[in-house]
mmCIF file with all atom_site columns, C-alpha atoms in Angstrom:
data_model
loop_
_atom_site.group_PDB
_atom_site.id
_atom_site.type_symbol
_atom_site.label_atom_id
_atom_site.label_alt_id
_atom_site.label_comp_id
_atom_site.label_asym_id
_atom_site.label_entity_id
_atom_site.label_seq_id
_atom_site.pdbx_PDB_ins_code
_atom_site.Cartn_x
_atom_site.Cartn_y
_atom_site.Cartn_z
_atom_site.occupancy
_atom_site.B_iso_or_equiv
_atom_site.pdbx_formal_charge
_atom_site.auth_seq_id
_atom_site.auth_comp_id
_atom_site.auth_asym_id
_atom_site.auth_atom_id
_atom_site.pdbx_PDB_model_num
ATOM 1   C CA . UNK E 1 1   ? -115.542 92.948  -11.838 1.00 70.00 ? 1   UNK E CA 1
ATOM 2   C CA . UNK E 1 2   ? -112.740 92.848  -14.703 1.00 86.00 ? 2   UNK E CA 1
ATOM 3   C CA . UNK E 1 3   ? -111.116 96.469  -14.679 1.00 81.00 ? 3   UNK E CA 1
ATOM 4   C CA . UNK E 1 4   ? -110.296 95.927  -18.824 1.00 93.00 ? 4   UNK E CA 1
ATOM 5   C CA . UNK E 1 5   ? -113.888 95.946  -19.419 1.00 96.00 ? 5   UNK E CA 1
ATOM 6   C CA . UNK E 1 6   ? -113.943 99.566  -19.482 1.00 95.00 ? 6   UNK E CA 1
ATOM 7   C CA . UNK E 1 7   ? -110.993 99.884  -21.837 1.00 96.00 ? 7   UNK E CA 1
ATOM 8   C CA . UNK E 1 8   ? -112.867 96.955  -23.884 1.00 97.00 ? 8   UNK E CA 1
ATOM 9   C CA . UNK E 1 9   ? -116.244 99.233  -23.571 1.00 97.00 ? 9   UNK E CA 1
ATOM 10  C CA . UNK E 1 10  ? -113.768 102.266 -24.573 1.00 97.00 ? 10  UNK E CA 1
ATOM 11  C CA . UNK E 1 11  ? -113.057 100.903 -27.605 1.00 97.00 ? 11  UNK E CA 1
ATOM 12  C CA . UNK E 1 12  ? -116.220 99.809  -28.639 1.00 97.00 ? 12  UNK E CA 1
ATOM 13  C CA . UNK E 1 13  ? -117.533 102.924 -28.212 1.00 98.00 ? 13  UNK E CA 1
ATOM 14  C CA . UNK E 1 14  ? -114.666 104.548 -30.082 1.00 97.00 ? 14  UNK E CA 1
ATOM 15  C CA . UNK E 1 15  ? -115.536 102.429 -33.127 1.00 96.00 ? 15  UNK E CA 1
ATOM 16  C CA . UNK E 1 16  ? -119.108 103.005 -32.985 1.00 95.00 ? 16  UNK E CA 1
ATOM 17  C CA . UNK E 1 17  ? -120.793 103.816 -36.322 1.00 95.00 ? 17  UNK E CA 1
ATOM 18  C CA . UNK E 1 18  ? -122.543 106.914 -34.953 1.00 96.00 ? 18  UNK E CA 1
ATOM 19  C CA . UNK E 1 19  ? -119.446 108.932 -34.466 1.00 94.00 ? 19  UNK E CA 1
ATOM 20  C CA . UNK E 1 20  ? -121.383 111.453 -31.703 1.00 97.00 ? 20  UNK E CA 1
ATOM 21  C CA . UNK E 1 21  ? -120.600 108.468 -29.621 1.00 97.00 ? 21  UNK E CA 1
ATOM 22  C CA . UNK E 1 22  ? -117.128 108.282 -30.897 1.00 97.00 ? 22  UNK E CA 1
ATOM 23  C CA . UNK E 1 23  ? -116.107 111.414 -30.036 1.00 97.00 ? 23  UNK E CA 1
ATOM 24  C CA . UNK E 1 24  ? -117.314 111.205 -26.429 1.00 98.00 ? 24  UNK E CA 1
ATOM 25  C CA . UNK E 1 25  ? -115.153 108.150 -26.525 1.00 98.00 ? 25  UNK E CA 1
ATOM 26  C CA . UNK E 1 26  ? -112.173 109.558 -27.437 1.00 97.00 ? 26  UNK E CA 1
ATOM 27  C CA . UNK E 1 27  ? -113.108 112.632 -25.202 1.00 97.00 ? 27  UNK E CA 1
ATOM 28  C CA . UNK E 1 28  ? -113.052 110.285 -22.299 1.00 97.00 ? 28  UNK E CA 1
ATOM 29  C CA . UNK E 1 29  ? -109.846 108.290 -23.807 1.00 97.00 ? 29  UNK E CA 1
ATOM 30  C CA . UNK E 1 30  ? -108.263 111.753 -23.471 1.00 96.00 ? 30  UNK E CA 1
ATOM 31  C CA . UNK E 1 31  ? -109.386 112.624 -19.853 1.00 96.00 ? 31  UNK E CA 1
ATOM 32  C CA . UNK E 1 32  ? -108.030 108.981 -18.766 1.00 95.00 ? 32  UNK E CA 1
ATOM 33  C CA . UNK E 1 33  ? -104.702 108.988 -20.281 1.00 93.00 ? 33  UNK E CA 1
ATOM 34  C CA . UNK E 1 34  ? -104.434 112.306 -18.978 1.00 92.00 ? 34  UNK E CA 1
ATOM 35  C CA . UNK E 1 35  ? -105.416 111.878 -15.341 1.00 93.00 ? 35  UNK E CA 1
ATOM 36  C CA . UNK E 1 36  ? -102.981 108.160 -15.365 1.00 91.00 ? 36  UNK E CA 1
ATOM 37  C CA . UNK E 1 37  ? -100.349 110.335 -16.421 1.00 90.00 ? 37  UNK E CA 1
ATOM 38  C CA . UNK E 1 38  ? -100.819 113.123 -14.491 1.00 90.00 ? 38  UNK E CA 1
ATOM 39  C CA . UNK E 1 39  ? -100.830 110.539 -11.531 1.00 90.00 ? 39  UNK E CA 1
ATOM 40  C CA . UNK E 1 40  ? -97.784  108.639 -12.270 1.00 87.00 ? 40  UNK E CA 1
ATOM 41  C CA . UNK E 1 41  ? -96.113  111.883 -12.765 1.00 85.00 ? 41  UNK E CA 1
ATOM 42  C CA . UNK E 1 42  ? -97.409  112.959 -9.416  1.00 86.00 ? 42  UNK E CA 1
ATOM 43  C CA . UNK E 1 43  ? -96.585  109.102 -7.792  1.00 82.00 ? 43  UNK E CA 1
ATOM 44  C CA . UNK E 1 44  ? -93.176  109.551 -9.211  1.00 77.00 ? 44  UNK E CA 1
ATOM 45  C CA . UNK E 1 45  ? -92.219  112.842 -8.196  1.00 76.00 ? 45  UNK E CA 1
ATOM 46  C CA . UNK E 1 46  ? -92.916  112.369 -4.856  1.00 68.00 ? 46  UNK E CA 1
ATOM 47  C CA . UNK E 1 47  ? -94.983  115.171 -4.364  1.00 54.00 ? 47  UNK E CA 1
ATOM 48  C CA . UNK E 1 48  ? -96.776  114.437 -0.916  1.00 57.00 ? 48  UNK E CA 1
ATOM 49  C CA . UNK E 1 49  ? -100.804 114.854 -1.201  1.00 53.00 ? 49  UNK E CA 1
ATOM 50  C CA . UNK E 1 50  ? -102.410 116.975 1.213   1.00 49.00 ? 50  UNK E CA 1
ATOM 51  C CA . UNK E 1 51  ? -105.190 114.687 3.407   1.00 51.00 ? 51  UNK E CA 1
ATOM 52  C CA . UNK E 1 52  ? -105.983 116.753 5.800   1.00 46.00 ? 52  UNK E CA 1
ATOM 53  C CA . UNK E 1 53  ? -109.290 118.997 6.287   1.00 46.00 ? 53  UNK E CA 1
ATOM 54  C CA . UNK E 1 54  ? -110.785 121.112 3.547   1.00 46.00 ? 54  UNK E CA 1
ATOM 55  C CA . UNK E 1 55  ? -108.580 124.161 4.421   1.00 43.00 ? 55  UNK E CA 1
ATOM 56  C CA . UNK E 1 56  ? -105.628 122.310 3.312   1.00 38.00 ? 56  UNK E CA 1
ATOM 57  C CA . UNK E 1 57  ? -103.986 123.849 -0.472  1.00 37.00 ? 57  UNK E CA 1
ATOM 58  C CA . UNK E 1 58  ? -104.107 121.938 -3.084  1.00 37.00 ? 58  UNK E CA 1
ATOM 59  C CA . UNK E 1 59  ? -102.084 122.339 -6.249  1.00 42.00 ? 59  UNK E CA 1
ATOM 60  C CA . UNK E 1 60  ? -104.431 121.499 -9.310  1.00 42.00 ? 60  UNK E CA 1
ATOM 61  C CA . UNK E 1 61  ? -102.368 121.502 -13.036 1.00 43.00 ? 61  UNK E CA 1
ATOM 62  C CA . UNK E 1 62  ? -105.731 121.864 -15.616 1.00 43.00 ? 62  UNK E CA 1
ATOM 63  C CA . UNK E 1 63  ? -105.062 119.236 -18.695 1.00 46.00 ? 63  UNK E CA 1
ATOM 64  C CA . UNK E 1 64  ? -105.707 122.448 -20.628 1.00 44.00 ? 64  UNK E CA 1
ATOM 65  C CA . UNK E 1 65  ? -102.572 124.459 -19.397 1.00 44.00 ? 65  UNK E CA 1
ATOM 66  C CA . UNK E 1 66  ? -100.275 121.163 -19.946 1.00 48.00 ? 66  UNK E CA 1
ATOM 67  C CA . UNK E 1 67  ? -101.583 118.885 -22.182 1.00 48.00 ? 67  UNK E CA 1
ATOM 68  C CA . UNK E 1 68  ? -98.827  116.335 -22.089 1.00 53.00 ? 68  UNK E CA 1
ATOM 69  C CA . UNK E 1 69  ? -98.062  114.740 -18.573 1.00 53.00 ? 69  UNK E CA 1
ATOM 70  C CA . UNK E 1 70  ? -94.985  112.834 -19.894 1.00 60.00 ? 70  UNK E CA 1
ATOM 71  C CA . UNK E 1 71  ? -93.690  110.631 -17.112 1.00 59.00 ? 71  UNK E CA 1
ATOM 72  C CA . UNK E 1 72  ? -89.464  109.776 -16.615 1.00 63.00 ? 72  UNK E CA 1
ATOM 73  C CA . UNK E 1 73  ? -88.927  107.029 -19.265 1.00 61.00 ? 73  UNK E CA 1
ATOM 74  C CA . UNK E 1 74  ? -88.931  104.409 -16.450 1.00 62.00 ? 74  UNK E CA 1
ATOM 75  C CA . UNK E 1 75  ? -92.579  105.102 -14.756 1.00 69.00 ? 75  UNK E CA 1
ATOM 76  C CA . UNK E 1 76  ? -94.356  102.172 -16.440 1.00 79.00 ? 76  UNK E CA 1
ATOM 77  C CA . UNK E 1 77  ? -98.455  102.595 -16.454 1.00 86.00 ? 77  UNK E CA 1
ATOM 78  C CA . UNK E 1 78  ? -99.384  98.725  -17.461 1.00 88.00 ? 78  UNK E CA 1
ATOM 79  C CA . UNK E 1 79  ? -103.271 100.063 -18.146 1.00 91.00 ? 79  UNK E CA 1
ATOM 80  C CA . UNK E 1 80  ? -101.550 101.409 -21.735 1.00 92.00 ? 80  UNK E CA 1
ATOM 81  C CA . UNK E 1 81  ? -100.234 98.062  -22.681 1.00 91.00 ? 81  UNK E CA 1
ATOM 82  C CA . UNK E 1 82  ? -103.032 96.514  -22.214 1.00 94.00 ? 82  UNK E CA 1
ATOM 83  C CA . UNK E 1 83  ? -104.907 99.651  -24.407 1.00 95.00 ? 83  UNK E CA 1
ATOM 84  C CA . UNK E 1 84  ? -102.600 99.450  -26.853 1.00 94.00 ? 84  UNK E CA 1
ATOM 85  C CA . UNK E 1 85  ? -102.933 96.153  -28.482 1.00 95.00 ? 85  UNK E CA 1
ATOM 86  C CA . UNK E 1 86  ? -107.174 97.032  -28.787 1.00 96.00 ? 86  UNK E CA 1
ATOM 87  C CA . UNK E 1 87  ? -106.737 100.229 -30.759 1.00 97.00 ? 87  UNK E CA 1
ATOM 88  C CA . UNK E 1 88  ? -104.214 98.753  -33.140 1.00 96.00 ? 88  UNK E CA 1
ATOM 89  C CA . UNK E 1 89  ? -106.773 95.968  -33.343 1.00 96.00 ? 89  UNK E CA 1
ATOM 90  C CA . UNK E 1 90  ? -109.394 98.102  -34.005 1.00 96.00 ? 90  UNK E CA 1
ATOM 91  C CA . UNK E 1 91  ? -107.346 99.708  -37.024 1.00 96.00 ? 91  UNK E CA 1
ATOM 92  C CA . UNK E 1 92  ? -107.517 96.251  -39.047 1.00 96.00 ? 92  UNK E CA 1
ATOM 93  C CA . UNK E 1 93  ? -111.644 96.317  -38.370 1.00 94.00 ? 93  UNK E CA 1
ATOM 94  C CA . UNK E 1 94  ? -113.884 95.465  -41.286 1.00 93.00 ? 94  UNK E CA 1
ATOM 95  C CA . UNK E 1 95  ? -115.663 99.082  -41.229 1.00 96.00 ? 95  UNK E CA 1
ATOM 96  C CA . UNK E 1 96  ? -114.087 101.990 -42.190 1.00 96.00 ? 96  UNK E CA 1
ATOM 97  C CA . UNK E 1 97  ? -115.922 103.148 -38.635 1.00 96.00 ? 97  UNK E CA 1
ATOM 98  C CA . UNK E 1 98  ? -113.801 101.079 -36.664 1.00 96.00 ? 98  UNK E CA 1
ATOM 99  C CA . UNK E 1 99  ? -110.408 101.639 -38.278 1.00 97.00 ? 99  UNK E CA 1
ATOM 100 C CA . UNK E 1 100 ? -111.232 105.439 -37.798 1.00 97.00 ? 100 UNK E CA 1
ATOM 101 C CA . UNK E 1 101 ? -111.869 104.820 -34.039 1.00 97.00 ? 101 UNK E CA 1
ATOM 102 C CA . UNK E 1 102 ? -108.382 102.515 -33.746 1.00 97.00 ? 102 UNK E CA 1
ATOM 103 C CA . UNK E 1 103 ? -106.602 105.260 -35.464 1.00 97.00 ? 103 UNK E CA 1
ATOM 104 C CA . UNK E 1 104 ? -108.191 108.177 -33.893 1.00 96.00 ? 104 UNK E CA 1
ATOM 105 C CA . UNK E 1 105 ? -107.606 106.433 -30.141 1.00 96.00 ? 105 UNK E CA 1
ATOM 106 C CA . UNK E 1 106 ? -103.754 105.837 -31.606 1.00 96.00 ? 106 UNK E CA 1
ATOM 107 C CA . UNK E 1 107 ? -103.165 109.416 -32.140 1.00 94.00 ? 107 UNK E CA 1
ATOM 108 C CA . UNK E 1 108 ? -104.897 110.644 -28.842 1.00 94.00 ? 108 UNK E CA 1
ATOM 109 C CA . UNK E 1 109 ? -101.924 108.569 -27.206 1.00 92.00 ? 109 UNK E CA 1
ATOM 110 C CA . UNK E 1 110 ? -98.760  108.924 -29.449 1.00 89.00 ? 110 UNK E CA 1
ATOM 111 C CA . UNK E 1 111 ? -95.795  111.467 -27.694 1.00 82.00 ? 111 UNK E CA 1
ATOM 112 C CA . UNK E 1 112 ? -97.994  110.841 -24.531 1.00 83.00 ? 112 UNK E CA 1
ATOM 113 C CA . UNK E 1 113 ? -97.212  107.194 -23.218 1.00 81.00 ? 113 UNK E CA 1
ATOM 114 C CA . UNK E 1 114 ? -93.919  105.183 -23.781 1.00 75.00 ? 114 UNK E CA 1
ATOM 115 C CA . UNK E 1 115 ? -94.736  101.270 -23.586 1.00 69.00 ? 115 UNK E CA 1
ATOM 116 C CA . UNK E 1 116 ? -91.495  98.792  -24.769 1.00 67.00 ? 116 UNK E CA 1
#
């Protein structure tokens, strides 16, 4: 199974014409750029990850206490470029639903992911 069919479904969804849908999407666009970030943040830092029994701590950062998991310039997270290119797509639709979705899934990512 191709793993860019969900980001292909993503944006589908995100330029849906019955916006409900659309902002689930970008609910969910939200909740995935946040947990890649938080991870590569997390993969980056080093921080070892507890695997042992359920009496083990955990430390658990809620997206709504730190919105913005901005990784060191250098961690690259490849599933952005590849996002990227379909929002900006989606911005030059022939529905006004569409470019709303490409623009709306744009601005749920800008200040959060670097890509060169």
């Amino acid at each position: 199974l191709d793993p860019l069919i969900f980001l292909d479904a993503l944006v589908d969804v995100l330029a849906d014409e019955n916006r409900l849908h659309a902002k689930a999407a970008l609910t969910a666009l939200n909740v995935f750029a946040e947990t890649l970030l938080l991870l590569a943040r997390v993969k980056h830092a080093d921080v070892p990850m507890a695997r042992s029994g359920h009496n083990a701590s955990m430390i658990v950062s809620s997206p709504s206490t730190n919105p913005v998991y901005s990784p060191h310039p250098s961690v690259r997270i490849p599933v952005f470029e590849q996002l990227l290119p379909r929002l900006l797509h989606c911005c030059y639709g022939s529905t006004w639903q569409a470019q709303m979705g490409g623009v709306m899934g744009l601005g749920a990512l800008v200040g959060k992911v670097n890509v060169e």
